[in-house]
Amino acid sequence: MDTAYLLKRYAVVSLITMIAILAIAYLLQIFVGYDLGSSASIVSALVPAMDAGQTYARRTKQRPENGFAWKISAVFVAINATLGLAFYLVFSMAFGGLADAADLLGAVGAMGWVIIVAVAFVIYWLASRFFFAFGAKNELKLQEKLAAKKQP
């Protein structure tokens, strides 16, 4: 399996998921008055990880090896964080908000940010790893069911 393809697919699905979450959050805020908050952002890591697991299993017909799954999940987190930061910068420049980030950075301090980023990385890494394996497992089950239906 070509890992570059899997990473590109993860990035594209992640970007699409981020846009979808943004649109849903905006519509919920406008029509219902409900704010999703930042907790919805983890969905932009879980959906693409599950899709990547399904893609991996569909192409290789097997579950990913444990070591590979941990490594690729760490790369998934880096891709997701980079895309998220790019989204934040674009929207902050377009609608303001960089000053708010500077205030927040000053309030928490450098060490506080190191701790926050480290904890967030671990949470996203574990979640991405789980959903990558979960997607692969579900795809293999689906392939077994389809194969069973084809047999007379």
Short mmCIF file of C-alpha atoms in Angstrom, two decimals:
data_model
loop_
_atom_site.label_atom_id
_atom_site.label_comp_id
_atom_site.label_asym_id
_atom_site.label_seq_id
_atom_site.Cartn_x
_atom_site.Cartn_y
_atom_site.Cartn_z
CA MET A 1 0.00 0.00 0.00
CA ASP A 2 1.29 3.41 -0.93
CA THR A 3 1.50 5.44 2.27
CA ALA A 4 1.67 8.72 0.33
CA TYR A 5 -1.76 8.00 -1.17
CA LEU A 6 -3.18 7.30 2.28
CA LEU A 7 -1.75 10.56 3.66
CA LYS A 8 -3.06 12.59 0.72
CA ARG A 9 -6.49 11.03 1.11
CA TYR A 10 -6.42 11.77 4.83
CA ALA A 11 -5.57 15.43 4.12
CA VAL A 12 -8.36 15.81 1.56
CA VAL A 13 -10.98 14.11 3.74
CA SER A 14 -9.79 16.16 6.72
CA LEU A 15 -10.16 19.40 4.78
CA ILE A 16 -13.64 18.43 3.57
CA THR A 17 -14.62 17.47 7.11
CA MET A 18 -13.36 20.79 8.48
CA ILE A 19 -15.40 22.71 5.93
CA ALA A 20 -18.48 20.60 6.69
CA ILE A 21 -18.08 21.15 10.44
CA LEU A 22 -17.68 24.88 9.88
CA ALA A 23 -20.84 24.97 7.76
CA ILE A 24 -22.84 22.90 10.25
CA ALA A 25 -21.62 25.02 13.17
CA TYR A 26 -22.55 28.20 11.33
CA LEU A 27 -26.02 26.91 10.42
CA LEU A 28 -26.68 25.69 13.96
CA GLN A 29 -25.61 29.06 15.34
CA ILE A 30 -27.80 31.01 12.91
CA PHE A 31 -30.96 28.90 12.98
CA VAL A 32 -30.95 27.26 16.40
CA GLY A 33 -28.67 29.51 18.41
CA TYR A 34 -26.51 26.58 19.42
CA ASP A 35 -22.72 26.91 19.52
CA LEU A 36 -20.80 23.70 18.85
CA GLY A 37 -17.69 25.14 20.42
CA SER A 38 -14.22 23.73 19.97
CA SER A 39 -15.19 20.21 20.97
CA ALA A 40 -16.49 19.55 17.45
CA SER A 41 -12.98 19.97 16.08
CA ILE A 42 -11.97 16.44 17.04
CA VAL A 43 -14.47 15.16 14.48
CA SER A 44 -12.15 16.58 11.82
CA ALA A 45 -9.54 14.06 12.99
CA LEU A 46 -11.80 11.06 13.62
CA VAL A 47 -13.71 10.93 10.34
CA PRO A 48 -10.60 11.06 8.12
CA ALA A 49 -8.81 8.49 10.31
CA MET A 50 -11.73 6.11 9.95
CA ASP A 51 -11.82 6.71 6.20
CA ALA A 52 -8.07 6.05 6.00
CA GLY A 53 -8.54 2.77 7.87
CA GLN A 54 -11.29 1.74 5.47
CA THR A 55 -9.14 2.68 2.48
CA TYR A 56 -6.17 0.77 3.87
CA ALA A 57 -8.24 -2.38 4.45
CA ARG A 58 -9.96 -2.10 1.08
CA ARG A 59 -6.63 -1.94 -0.73
CA THR A 60 -4.59 -4.41 1.33
CA LYS A 61 -7.36 -6.81 2.42
CA GLN A 62 -5.89 -6.87 5.94
CA ARG A 63 -5.72 -4.91 9.15
CA PRO A 64 -2.83 -2.49 9.55
CA GLU A 65 0.10 -3.69 11.61
CA ASN A 66 0.23 -2.21 15.08
CA GLY A 67 3.48 -0.26 14.62
CA PHE A 68 2.35 1.15 11.28
CA ALA A 69 -0.99 2.22 12.77
CA TRP A 70 0.72 4.13 15.60
CA LYS A 71 3.16 5.85 13.24
CA ILE A 72 0.61 6.82 10.63
CA SER A 73 -1.75 8.10 13.32
CA ALA A 74 0.95 10.46 14.58
CA VAL A 75 1.36 11.78 11.03
CA PHE A 76 -2.42 12.14 10.79
CA VAL A 77 -2.35 14.37 13.86
CA ALA A 78 0.40 16.53 12.34
CA ILE A 79 -1.57 16.89 9.09
CA ASN A 80 -4.76 17.72 10.98
CA ALA A 81 -3.01 20.28 13.18
CA THR A 82 -1.40 21.95 10.18
CA LEU A 83 -4.71 22.19 8.33
CA GLY A 84 -6.44 23.43 11.47
CA LEU A 85 -3.82 26.10 12.02
CA ALA A 86 -4.10 27.21 8.39
CA PHE A 87 -7.89 27.41 8.77
CA TYR A 88 -7.50 29.44 11.96
CA LEU A 89 -5.06 31.88 10.39
CA VAL A 90 -7.21 32.41 7.30
CA PHE A 91 -10.36 33.03 9.30
CA SER A 92 -8.59 35.15 11.89
CA MET A 93 -7.16 37.37 9.20
CA ALA A 94 -10.50 37.57 7.40
CA PHE A 95 -12.70 38.18 10.45
CA GLY A 96 -10.27 39.35 13.12
CA GLY A 97 -9.26 37.38 16.15
CA LEU A 98 -5.47 37.28 16.04
CA ALA A 99 -5.42 39.77 18.90
CA ASP A 100 -7.57 37.36 20.92
CA ALA A 101 -5.06 34.59 20.30
CA ALA A 102 -2.21 36.85 21.42
CA ASP A 103 -4.08 37.66 24.63
CA LEU A 104 -4.73 33.98 25.25
CA LEU A 105 -1.11 33.10 24.58
CA GLY A 106 0.01 35.74 27.08
CA ALA A 107 -2.46 34.56 29.73
CA VAL A 108 -1.44 30.91 29.57
CA GLY A 109 2.27 31.42 29.05
CA ALA A 110 4.73 29.39 27.02
CA MET A 111 4.88 26.42 29.37
CA GLY A 112 1.11 26.32 29.59
CA TRP A 113 0.91 26.12 25.80
CA VAL A 114 3.48 23.32 25.70
CA ILE A 115 1.36 21.33 28.14
CA ILE A 116 -1.89 22.07 26.28
CA VAL A 117 -0.39 21.09 22.92
CA ALA A 118 1.17 17.92 24.37
CA VAL A 119 -2.10 16.79 25.97
CA ALA A 120 -4.07 17.62 22.81
CA PHE A 121 -1.54 15.71 20.69
CA VAL A 122 -1.85 12.61 22.88
CA ILE A 123 -5.66 12.73 22.84
CA TYR A 124 -5.80 13.20 19.08
CA TRP A 125 -3.14 10.52 18.54
CA LEU A 126 -5.01 7.94 20.61
CA ALA A 127 -8.33 8.83 18.98
CA SER A 128 -6.85 8.73 15.47
CA ARG A 129 -5.20 5.38 16.18
CA PHE A 130 -8.46 3.91 17.46
CA PHE A 131 -10.55 5.18 14.55
CA PHE A 132 -7.94 4.13 11.97
CA ALA A 133 -8.08 0.56 13.28
CA PHE A 134 -11.86 0.75 13.71
CA GLY A 135 -12.31 1.82 10.09
CA ALA A 136 -10.11 -1.03 8.87
CA LYS A 137 -11.96 -3.57 11.02
CA ASN A 138 -15.36 -2.40 9.78
CA GLU A 139 -14.24 -2.46 6.14
CA LEU A 140 -12.97 -6.02 6.48
CA LYS A 141 -16.28 -7.09 8.04
CA LEU A 142 -18.15 -5.43 5.18
CA GLN A 143 -15.96 -7.19 2.62
CA GLU A 144 -16.65 -10.54 4.33
CA LYS A 145 -20.41 -9.91 4.21
CA LEU A 146 -20.26 -8.95 0.54
CA ALA A 147 -18.18 -12.03 -0.26
CA ALA A 148 -20.65 -14.24 1.63
CA LYS A 149 -23.57 -12.80 -0.36
CA LYS A 150 -21.82 -13.52 -3.66
CA GLN A 151 -21.32 -17.19 -2.86
CA PRO A 152 -24.21 -19.47 -3.89
#
